Coordinates of C-alpha atoms in Angstrom, one line a residue:
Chain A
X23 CA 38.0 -5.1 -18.4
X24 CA 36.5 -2.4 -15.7
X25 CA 38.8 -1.2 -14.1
X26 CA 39.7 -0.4 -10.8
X27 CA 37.8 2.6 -10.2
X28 CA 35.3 1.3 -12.0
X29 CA 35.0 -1.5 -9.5
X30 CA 35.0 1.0 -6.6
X31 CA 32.2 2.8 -8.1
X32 CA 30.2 -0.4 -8.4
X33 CA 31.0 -1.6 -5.4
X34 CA 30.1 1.8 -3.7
X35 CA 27.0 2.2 -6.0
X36 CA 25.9 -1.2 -4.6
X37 CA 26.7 -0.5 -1.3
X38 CA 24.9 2.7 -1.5
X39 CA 21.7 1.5 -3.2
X40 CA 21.8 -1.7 -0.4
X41 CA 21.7 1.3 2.4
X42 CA 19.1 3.6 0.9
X43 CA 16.2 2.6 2.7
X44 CA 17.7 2.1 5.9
X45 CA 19.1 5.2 5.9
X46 CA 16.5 7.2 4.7
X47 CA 13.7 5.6 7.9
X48 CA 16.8 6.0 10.4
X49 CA 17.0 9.8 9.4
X50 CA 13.5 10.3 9.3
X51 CA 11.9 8.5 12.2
X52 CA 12.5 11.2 14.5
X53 CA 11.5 14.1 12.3
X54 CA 9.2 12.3 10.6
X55 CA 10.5 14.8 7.8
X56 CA 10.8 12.3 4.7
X57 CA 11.7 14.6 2.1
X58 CA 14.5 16.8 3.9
X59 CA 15.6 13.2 4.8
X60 CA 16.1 11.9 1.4
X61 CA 17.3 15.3 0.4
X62 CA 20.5 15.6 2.5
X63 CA 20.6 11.6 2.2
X64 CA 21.0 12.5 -2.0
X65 CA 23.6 14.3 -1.1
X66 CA 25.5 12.1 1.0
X67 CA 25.7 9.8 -1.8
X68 CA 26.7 12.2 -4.3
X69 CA 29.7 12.6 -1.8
X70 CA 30.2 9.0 -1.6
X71 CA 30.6 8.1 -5.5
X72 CA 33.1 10.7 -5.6
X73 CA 35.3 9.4 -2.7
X74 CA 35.0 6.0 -2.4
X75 CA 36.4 5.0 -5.2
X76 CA 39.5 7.1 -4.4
X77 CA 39.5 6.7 -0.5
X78 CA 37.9 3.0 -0.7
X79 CA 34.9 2.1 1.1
X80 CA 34.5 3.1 4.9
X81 CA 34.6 0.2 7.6
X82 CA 31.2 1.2 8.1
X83 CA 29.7 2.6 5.0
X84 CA 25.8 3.0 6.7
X85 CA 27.7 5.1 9.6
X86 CA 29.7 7.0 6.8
X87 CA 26.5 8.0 4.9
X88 CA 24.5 8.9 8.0
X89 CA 27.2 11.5 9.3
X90 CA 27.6 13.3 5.9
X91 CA 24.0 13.3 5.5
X92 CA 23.3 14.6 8.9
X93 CA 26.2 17.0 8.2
X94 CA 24.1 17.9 5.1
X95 CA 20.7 17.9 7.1
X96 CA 22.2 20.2 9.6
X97 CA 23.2 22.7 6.6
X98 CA 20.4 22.7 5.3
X99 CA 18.3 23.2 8.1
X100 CA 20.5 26.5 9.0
X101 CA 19.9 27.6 5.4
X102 CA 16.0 26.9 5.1
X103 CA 14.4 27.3 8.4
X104 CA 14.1 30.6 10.7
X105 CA 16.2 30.4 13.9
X106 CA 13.9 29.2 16.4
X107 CA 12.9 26.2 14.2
X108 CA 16.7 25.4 13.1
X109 CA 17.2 25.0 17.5
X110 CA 14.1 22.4 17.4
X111 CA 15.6 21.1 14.9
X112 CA 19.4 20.7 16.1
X113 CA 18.3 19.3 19.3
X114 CA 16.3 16.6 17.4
X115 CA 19.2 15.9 15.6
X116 CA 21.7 16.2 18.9
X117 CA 19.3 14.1 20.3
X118 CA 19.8 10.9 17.3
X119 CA 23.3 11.9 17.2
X120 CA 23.5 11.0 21.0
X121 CA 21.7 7.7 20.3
X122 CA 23.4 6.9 17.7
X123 CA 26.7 6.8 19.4
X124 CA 25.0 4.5 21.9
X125 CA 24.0 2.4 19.3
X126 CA 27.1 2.2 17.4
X127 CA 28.6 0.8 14.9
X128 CA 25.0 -0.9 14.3
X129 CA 22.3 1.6 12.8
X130 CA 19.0 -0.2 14.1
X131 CA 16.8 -0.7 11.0
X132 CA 13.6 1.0 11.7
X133 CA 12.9 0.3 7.7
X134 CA 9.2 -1.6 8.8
X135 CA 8.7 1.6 10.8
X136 CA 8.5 3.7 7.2
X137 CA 6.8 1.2 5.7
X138 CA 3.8 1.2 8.5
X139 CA 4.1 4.9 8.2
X140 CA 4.0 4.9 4.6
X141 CA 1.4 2.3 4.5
X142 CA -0.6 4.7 7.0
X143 CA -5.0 4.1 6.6
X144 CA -4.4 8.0 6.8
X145 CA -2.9 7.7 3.3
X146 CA -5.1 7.9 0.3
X147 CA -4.4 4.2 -0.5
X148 CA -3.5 4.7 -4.3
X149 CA 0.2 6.8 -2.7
X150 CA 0.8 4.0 -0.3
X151 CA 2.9 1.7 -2.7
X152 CA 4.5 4.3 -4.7
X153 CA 5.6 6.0 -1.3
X154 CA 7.3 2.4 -0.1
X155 CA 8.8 1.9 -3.6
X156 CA 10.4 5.7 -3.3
X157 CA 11.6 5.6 0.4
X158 CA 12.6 2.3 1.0
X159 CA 14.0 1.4 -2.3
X160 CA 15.4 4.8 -3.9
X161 CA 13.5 4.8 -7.0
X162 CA 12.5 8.2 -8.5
X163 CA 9.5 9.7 -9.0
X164 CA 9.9 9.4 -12.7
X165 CA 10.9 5.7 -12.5
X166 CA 7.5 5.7 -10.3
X167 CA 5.1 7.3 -12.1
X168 CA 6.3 5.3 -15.3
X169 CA 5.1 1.8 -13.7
X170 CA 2.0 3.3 -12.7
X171 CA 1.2 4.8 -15.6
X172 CA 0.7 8.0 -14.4
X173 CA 2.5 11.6 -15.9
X174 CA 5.6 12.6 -13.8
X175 CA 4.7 15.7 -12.4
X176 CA 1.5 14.2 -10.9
X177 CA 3.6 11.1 -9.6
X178 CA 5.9 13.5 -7.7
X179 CA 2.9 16.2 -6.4
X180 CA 1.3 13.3 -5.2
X181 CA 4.7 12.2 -3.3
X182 CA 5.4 15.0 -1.7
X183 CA 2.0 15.5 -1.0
X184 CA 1.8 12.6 0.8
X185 CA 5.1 12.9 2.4
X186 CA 3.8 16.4 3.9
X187 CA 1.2 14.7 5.2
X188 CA 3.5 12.1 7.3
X189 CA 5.1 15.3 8.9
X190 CA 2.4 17.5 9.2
X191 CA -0.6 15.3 10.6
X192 CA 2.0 13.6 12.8
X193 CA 2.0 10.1 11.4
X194 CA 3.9 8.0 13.6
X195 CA 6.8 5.6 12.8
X196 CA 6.1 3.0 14.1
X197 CA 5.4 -1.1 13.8
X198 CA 2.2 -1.3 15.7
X199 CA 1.5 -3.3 18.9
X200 CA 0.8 -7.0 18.5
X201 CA -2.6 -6.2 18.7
X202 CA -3.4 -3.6 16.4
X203 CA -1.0 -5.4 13.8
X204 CA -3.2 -7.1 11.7
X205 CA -5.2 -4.3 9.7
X206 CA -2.2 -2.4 9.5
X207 CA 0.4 -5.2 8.3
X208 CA -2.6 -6.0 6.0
X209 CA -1.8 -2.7 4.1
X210 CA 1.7 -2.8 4.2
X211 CA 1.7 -6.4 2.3
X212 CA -1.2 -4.8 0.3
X213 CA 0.9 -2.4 -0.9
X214 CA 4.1 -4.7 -2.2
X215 CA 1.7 -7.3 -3.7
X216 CA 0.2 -4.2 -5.9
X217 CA 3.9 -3.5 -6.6
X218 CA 4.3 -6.7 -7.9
X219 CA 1.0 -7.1 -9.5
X220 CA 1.7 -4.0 -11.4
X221 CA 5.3 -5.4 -12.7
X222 CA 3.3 -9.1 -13.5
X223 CA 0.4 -7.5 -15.8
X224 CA 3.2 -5.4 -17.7
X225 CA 5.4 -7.0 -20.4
X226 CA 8.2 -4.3 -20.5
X227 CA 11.7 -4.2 -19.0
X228 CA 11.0 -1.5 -16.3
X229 CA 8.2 -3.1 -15.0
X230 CA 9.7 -6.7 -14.7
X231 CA 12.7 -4.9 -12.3
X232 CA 9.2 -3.7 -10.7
X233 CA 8.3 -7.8 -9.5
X234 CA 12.3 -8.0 -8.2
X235 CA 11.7 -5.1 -5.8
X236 CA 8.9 -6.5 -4.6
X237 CA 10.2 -9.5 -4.2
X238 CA 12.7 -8.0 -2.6
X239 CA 10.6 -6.0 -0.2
X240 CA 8.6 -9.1 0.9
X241 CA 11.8 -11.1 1.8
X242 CA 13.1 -7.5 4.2
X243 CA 9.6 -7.8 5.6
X244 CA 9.7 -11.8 6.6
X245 CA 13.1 -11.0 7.7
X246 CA 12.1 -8.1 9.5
X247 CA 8.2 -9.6 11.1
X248 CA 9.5 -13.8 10.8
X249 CA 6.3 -14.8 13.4
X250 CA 3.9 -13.5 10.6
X251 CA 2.6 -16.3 8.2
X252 CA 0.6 -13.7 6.1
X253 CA 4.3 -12.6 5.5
X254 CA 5.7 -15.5 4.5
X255 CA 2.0 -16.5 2.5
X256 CA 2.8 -13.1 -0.1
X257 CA 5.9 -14.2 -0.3
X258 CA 5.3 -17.6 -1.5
X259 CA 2.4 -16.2 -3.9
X260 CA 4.7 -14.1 -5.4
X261 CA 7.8 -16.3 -5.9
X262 CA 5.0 -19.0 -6.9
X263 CA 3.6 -16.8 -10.0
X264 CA 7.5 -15.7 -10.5
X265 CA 8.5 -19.1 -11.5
X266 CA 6.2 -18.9 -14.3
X267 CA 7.7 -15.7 -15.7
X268 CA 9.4 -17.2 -18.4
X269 CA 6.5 -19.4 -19.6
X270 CA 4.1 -17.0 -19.7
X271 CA 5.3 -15.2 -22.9
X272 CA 6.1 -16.9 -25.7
X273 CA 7.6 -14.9 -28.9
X274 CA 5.8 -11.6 -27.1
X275 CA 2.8 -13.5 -27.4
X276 CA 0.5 -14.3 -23.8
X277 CA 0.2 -18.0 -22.9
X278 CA -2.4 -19.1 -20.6
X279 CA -1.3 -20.8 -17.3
X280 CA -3.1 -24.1 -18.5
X281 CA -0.9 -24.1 -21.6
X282 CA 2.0 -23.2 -20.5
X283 CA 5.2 -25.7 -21.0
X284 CA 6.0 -26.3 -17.1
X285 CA 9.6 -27.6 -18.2
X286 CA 9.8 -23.4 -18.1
X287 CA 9.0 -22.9 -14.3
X288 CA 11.9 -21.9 -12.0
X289 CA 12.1 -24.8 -10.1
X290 CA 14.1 -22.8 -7.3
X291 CA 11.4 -20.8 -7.2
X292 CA 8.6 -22.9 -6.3
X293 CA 10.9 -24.9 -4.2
X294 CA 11.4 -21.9 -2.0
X295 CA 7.6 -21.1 -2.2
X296 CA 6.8 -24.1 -1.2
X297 CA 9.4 -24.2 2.2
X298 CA 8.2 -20.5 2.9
X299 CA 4.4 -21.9 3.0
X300 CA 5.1 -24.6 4.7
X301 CA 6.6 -22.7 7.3
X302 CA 3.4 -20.5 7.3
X303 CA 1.1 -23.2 7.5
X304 CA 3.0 -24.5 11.2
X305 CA 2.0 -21.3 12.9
X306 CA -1.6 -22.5 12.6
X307 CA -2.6 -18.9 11.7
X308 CA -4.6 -18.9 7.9
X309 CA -4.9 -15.7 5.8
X310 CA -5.7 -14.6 2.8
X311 CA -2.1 -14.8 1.1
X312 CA -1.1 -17.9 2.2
X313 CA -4.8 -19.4 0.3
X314 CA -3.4 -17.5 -2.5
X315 CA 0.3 -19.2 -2.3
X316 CA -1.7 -22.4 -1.6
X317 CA -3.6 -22.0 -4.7
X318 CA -0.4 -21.4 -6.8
X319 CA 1.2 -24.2 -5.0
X320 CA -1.9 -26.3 -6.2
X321 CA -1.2 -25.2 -10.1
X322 CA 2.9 -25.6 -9.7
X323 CA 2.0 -29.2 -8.1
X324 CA 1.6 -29.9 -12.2
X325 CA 5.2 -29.5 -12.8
X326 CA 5.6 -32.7 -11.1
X327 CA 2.4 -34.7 -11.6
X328 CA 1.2 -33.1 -15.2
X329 CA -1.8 -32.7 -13.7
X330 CA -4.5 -30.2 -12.3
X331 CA -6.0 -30.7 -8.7
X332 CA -9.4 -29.4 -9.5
X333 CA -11.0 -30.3 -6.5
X334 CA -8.3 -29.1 -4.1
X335 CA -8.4 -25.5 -6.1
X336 CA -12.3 -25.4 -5.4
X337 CA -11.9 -26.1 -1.8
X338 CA -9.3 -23.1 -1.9
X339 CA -11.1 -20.6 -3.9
X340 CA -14.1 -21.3 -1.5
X341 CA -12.3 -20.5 1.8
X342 CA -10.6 -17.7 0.0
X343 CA -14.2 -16.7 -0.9
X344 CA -15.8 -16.9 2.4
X345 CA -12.7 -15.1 4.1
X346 CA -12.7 -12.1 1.4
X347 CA -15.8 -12.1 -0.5
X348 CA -14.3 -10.9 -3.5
X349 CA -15.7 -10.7 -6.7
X350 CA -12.8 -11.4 -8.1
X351 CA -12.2 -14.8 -6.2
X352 CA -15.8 -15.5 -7.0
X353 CA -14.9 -15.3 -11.0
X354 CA -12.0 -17.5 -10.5
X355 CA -13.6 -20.0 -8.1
X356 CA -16.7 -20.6 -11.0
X357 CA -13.6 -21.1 -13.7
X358 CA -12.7 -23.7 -11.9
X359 CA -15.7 -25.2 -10.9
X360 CA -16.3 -25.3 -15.0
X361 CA -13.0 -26.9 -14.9
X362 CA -14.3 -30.2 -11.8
X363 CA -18.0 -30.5 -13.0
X364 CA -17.9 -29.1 -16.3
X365 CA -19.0 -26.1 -18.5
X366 CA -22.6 -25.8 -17.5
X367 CA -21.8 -25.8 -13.7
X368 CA -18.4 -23.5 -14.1
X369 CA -21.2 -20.8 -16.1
X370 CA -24.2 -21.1 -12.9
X371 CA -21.2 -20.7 -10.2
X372 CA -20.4 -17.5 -12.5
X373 CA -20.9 -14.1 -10.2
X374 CA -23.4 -11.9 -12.6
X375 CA -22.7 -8.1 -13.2
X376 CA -25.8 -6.8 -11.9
X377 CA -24.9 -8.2 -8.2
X378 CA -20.9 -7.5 -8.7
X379 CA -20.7 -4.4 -10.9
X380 CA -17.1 -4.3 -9.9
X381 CA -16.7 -7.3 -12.6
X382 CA -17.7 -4.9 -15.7
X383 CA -15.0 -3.5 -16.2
X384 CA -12.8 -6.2 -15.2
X385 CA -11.0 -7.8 -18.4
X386 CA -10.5 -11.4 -17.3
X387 CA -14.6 -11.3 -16.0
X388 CA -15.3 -11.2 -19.5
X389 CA -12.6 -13.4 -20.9
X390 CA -13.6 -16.0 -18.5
X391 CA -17.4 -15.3 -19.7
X392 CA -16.4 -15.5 -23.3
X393 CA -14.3 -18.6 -22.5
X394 CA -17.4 -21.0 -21.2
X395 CA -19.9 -19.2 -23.4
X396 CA -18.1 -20.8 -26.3
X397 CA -17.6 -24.3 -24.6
X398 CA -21.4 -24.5 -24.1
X399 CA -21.9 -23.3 -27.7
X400 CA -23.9 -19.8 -26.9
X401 CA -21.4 -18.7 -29.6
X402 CA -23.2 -15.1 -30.3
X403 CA -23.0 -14.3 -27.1
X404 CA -19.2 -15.6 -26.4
X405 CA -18.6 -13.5 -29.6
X406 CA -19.7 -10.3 -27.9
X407 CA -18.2 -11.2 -24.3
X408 CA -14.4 -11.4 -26.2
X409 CA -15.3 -8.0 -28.0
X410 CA -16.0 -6.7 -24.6
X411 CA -12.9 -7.9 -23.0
X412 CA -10.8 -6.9 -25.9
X413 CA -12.2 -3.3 -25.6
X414 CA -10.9 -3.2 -21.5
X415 CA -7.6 -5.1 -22.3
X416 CA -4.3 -2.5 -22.4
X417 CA -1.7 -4.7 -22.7
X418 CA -1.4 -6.1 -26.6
X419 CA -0.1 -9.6 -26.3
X420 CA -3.5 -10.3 -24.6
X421 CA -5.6 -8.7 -26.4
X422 CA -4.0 -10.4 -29.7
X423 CA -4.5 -13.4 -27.7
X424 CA -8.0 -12.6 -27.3
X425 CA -8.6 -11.6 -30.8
X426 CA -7.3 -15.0 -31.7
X427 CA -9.5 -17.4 -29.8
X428 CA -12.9 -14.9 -31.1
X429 CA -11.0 -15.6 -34.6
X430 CA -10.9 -19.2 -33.9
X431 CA -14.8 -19.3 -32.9
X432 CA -16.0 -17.6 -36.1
X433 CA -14.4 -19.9 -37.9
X434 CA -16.6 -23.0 -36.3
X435 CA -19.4 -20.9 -37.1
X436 CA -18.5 -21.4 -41.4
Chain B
X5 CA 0.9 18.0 18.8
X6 CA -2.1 19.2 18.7
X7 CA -5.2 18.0 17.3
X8 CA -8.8 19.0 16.9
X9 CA -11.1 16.5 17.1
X10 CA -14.6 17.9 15.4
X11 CA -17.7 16.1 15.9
X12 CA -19.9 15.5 12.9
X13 CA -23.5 14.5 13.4
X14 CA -27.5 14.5 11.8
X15 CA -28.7 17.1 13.8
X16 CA -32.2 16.2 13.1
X17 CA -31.3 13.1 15.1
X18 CA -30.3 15.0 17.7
X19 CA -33.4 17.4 17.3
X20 CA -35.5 14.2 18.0
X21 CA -33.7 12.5 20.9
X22 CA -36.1 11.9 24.0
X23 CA -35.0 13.2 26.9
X24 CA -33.5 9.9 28.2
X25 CA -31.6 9.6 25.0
X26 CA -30.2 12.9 25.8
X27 CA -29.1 12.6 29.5
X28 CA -27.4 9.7 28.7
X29 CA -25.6 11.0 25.4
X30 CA -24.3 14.2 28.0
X31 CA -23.4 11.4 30.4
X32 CA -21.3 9.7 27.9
X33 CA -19.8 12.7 26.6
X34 CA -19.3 13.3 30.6
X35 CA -17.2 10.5 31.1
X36 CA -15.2 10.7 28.1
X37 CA -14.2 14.6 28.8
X38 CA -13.2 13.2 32.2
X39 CA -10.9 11.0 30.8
X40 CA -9.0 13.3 28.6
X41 CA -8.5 15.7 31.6
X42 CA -7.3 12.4 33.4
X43 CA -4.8 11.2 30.9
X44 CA -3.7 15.2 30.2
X45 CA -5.1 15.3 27.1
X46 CA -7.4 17.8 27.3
X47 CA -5.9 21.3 25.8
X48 CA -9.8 22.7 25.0
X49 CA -13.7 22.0 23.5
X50 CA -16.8 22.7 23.5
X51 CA -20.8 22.6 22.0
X52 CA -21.7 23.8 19.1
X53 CA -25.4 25.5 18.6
X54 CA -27.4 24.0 15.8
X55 CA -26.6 25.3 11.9
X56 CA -29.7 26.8 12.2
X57 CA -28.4 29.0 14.1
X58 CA -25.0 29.4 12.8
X59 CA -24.2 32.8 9.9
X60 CA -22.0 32.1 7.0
X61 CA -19.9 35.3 6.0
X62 CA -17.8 35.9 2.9
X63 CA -16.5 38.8 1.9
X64 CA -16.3 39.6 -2.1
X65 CA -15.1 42.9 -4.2
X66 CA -14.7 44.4 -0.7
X67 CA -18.8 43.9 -0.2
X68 CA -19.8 41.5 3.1
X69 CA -22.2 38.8 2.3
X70 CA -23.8 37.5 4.9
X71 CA -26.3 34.2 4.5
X72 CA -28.3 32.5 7.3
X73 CA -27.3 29.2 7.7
X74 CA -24.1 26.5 7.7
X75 CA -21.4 26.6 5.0
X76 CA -22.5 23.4 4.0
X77 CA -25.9 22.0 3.5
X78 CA -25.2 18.3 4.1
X79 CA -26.9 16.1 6.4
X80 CA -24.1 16.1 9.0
X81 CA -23.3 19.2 11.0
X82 CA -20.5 20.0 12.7
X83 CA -21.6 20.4 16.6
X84 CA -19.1 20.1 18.9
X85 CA -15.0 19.8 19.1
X86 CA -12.0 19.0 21.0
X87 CA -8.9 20.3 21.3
X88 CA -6.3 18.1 22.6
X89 CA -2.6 16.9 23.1
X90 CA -1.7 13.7 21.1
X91 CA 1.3 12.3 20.8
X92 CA 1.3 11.6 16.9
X93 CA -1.7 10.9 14.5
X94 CA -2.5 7.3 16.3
X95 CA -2.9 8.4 19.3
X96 CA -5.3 11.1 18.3
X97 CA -7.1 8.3 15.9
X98 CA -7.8 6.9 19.4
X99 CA -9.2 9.5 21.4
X100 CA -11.2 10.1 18.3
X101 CA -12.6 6.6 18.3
X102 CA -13.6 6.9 21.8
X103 CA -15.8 9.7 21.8
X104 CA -19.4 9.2 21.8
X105 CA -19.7 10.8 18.6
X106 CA -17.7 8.6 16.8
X107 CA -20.6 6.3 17.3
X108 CA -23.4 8.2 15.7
X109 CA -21.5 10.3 13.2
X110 CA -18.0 11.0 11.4
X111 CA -15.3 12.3 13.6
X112 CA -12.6 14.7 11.8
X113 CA -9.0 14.6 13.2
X114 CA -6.9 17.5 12.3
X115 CA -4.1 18.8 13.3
X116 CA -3.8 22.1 14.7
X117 CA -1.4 24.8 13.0
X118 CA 0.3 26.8 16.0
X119 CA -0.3 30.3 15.5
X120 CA 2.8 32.1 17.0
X121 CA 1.8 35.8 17.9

């Protein structure tokens, strides 16, 4: 049995971890000074694990955190900075203090505001989702640079790098006009699906907890932007491919979607994809996440029917085609077409190498290749194509995967 | 803040403009100067000679080396700039996009680091 302090420090852990990125875009947005705001904000929750459990939790634990941090902030400006910047300083700080109380009890939640700052086209784009994972959700650099496969020390230059450059170039925080929205909310959604995609295509532990805070982040953002359908479109693709997340492995081994057993999909899940893309689909607007959703919707339709809408999918990989002419799309779009008219069309609709060289080093290009090389019987060359995607695959379980169905040709060959 | 805007463009481009071509690039570059001393914008600027003309100076093991010609060799020259009075990096993306420069060549935006003296 915990016990009682042992529930206070959960409680004030929880509390603490639920306030983070609030906290950190309230104490920043003036300054624009992330780092020295999730400095003191450290701080303040060292402070808080140590007396909440003993004093209980404040009334209003946000407006707790945000005093002792500013408390903090305000010492450590007096320490750090030379006189006539500690004054510009305090006045900013006098100034928030003074809005604050206006405000009060409610801290507005200007956590979009650091995510379109974050999410800056200023930003080399490869920073963008690490710097949302840190400042919105807490997570450490090492935690970071782990799930992106990058060494530690790089992760956290490249941080506080790029939060230097918020301060010091003036990036504003701020949720653009109505106008100017789109190719900015574009990168902020950008930036959690790449969170998520980097969870999906990694097996371990960490990177699972990697899809729930991007989950996460794309139900703050509906929440936060609840006109936008692109909003609620990522959020149905990704609760879509999370209902498969327990089908998709099966004793550490990959499974493909089309043989996966679909009594394993969260039904939850796709239920709530489904109302979220519904609800997308009324505001008459289409993008290119709520195609996605609608192509996932289109696979998670076999749950109930046991079978595969091939024609629908081609329509969808088509329009997702035409709006984002990616190679990518262009490699799925042909698997299916090989799926509605058979083999020999699915390997003509194929994009070629020469015109996409994007595709060459792209795993599943060659996987896909290998895949209706074999079904046609070109078995050489569908021999060669698996070797090829073998040699680009990082993750084990596929490549094993792949090694198996080369395996399985060579032996039709004897 | 501050924030220089530096135009980069081909210079041979520039070399070869008709004389048309060039009253009505000044023209343009006219209006838009008018409208960051409209909106208060406006903290400085100015032309920039060609590279040809420009010297590049470094000094090494206390010996001045001087070399005719840019810094860098590339295609696009730096040839003119603004100094100006942005709210934050937006608002200076802005002005940026609206200079006639911005339609020929690259545009750098760059903050400027007060010098206190």
């Amino acid at each position: 049995m915990p016990s009682g302090e042992q529930l206070a420090h959960d409680a004030a852990q929880r509390v603490a971890r639920a306030s983070y990125g609030r906290l950190v875009a309230f104490l920043a947005k003036r300054t624009r000074d992330v780092a020295q705001a999730e400095d003191a904000l450290a701080e303040a929750f060292v402070a808080a694990l140590q007396d909440w459990p003993v004093t209980g939790i404040p009334q209003n634990p946000d407006a707790w955190l945000i005093a002792v941090a500013k408390r903090k902030h305000i010492d450590g400006t007096r320490k750090h900075k030379s006189r006539a910047d500690a004054a510009d300083h305090l006045l900013l700080l006098a100034e928030e203090l003074e809005d604050m109380a206006k405000s009060a009890p409610a801290i507005p939640d200007e956590r979009l505001a650091l995510m379109f700052a974050c999410a800056h086209p200023a930003l080399d784009p490869g920073i963008r989702s690490p710097l949302i994972l840190q400042t919105i959700l807490g997570l450490n650099a090492e935690q970071i640079a782990a799930a992106f496969l990058v060494p530690p020390a790089t992760m956290g230059q490249r941080l506080s790098r790029a939060k230097a450059k918020i301060r010091v170039a003036g990036i504003p925080f701020r949720v653009p006009e109505r106008e100017a929205l789109g190719e900015r909310l574009e990168t902020v959604l950008e930036a959690i699906y790449a969170c998520y995609a980097q969870g999906w295509n990694e097996a371990d532990h960490l990177n699972n907890a990697l899809t729930e805070e991007a989950l996460w982040l794309g139900r703050l953002v509906v929440e936060l932007l609840p006109g936008e359908p692109e909003c609620l479109g990522l959020l149905a693709l990704m609760l879509f491919l999370q209902s498969r997340r327990k089908a998709r492995r099966f004793d550490g081994g990959f499974v493909p979607l089309l043989e996966q057993d679909i009594t394993l999909w969260d039904l939850d899940d796709i239920n709530a994809a489904e109302s979220l893309l519904r609800r997308a689909g009324a505001m008459g607007q289409i993008g290119r996440y709520q195609l996605e959703a609608a192509i996932q919707s289109v696979h998670a339709a076999r749950r109930a029917s046991g079978i595969t809408d091939w024609q629908a999918l081609c329509l969808l990989y088509q329009a997702l085609y035409q709006l984002t002419e990616s190679a990518v799309v262009k490699l799925n779009w042909a698997a299916a077409i090989a799926e509605k008219d058979g083999v020999a069309a699915g390997l003509a609709a194929l994009p070629n190498a020469t015109a996409f060289p994007e595709l060459e080093p792209y795993q599943p290009y060659h996987a896909v290749r290998a895949d209706l090389l074999a079904r046609s019987g070109k078995i050489d060359e569908a021999l060669a194509a698996y070797a090829r995607a073998m040699a680009l695959e990082h993750d084990p379980a596929i490549r094993n995967f792949l090694s198996k169905q080369a395996e399985k040709l060579r032996h039709t060959l004897n | 803040m501050q924030y220089m805007l530096m135009i980069y463009g081909d210079e041979s481009g520039m070399a070869n403009m008709t004389q048309k071509d060039g009253e009505q690039m000044s023209a343009a570059y006219a209006v838009y100067t008018q409208a960051l001393l409209k909106a208060g914008a406006m903290v400085g600027g100015d032309r920039l000679h060609s590279s040809a003309d420009a010297s590049t100076v470094r000094v090494s093991g206390g010996k001045t080396k001087v070399l005719n010609g840019p810094y860098s060799e590339s295609k696009e020259q730096l040839g003119g700039y603004y100094i100006i009075e942005a709210k934050d990096l937006d608002e200076a993306i802005a002005w940026a996009a609206k200079c006639p420069g911005a339609q020929t060549g690259t545009m750098e935006v760059r903050p400027v680091w007060k010098v206190t003296m």
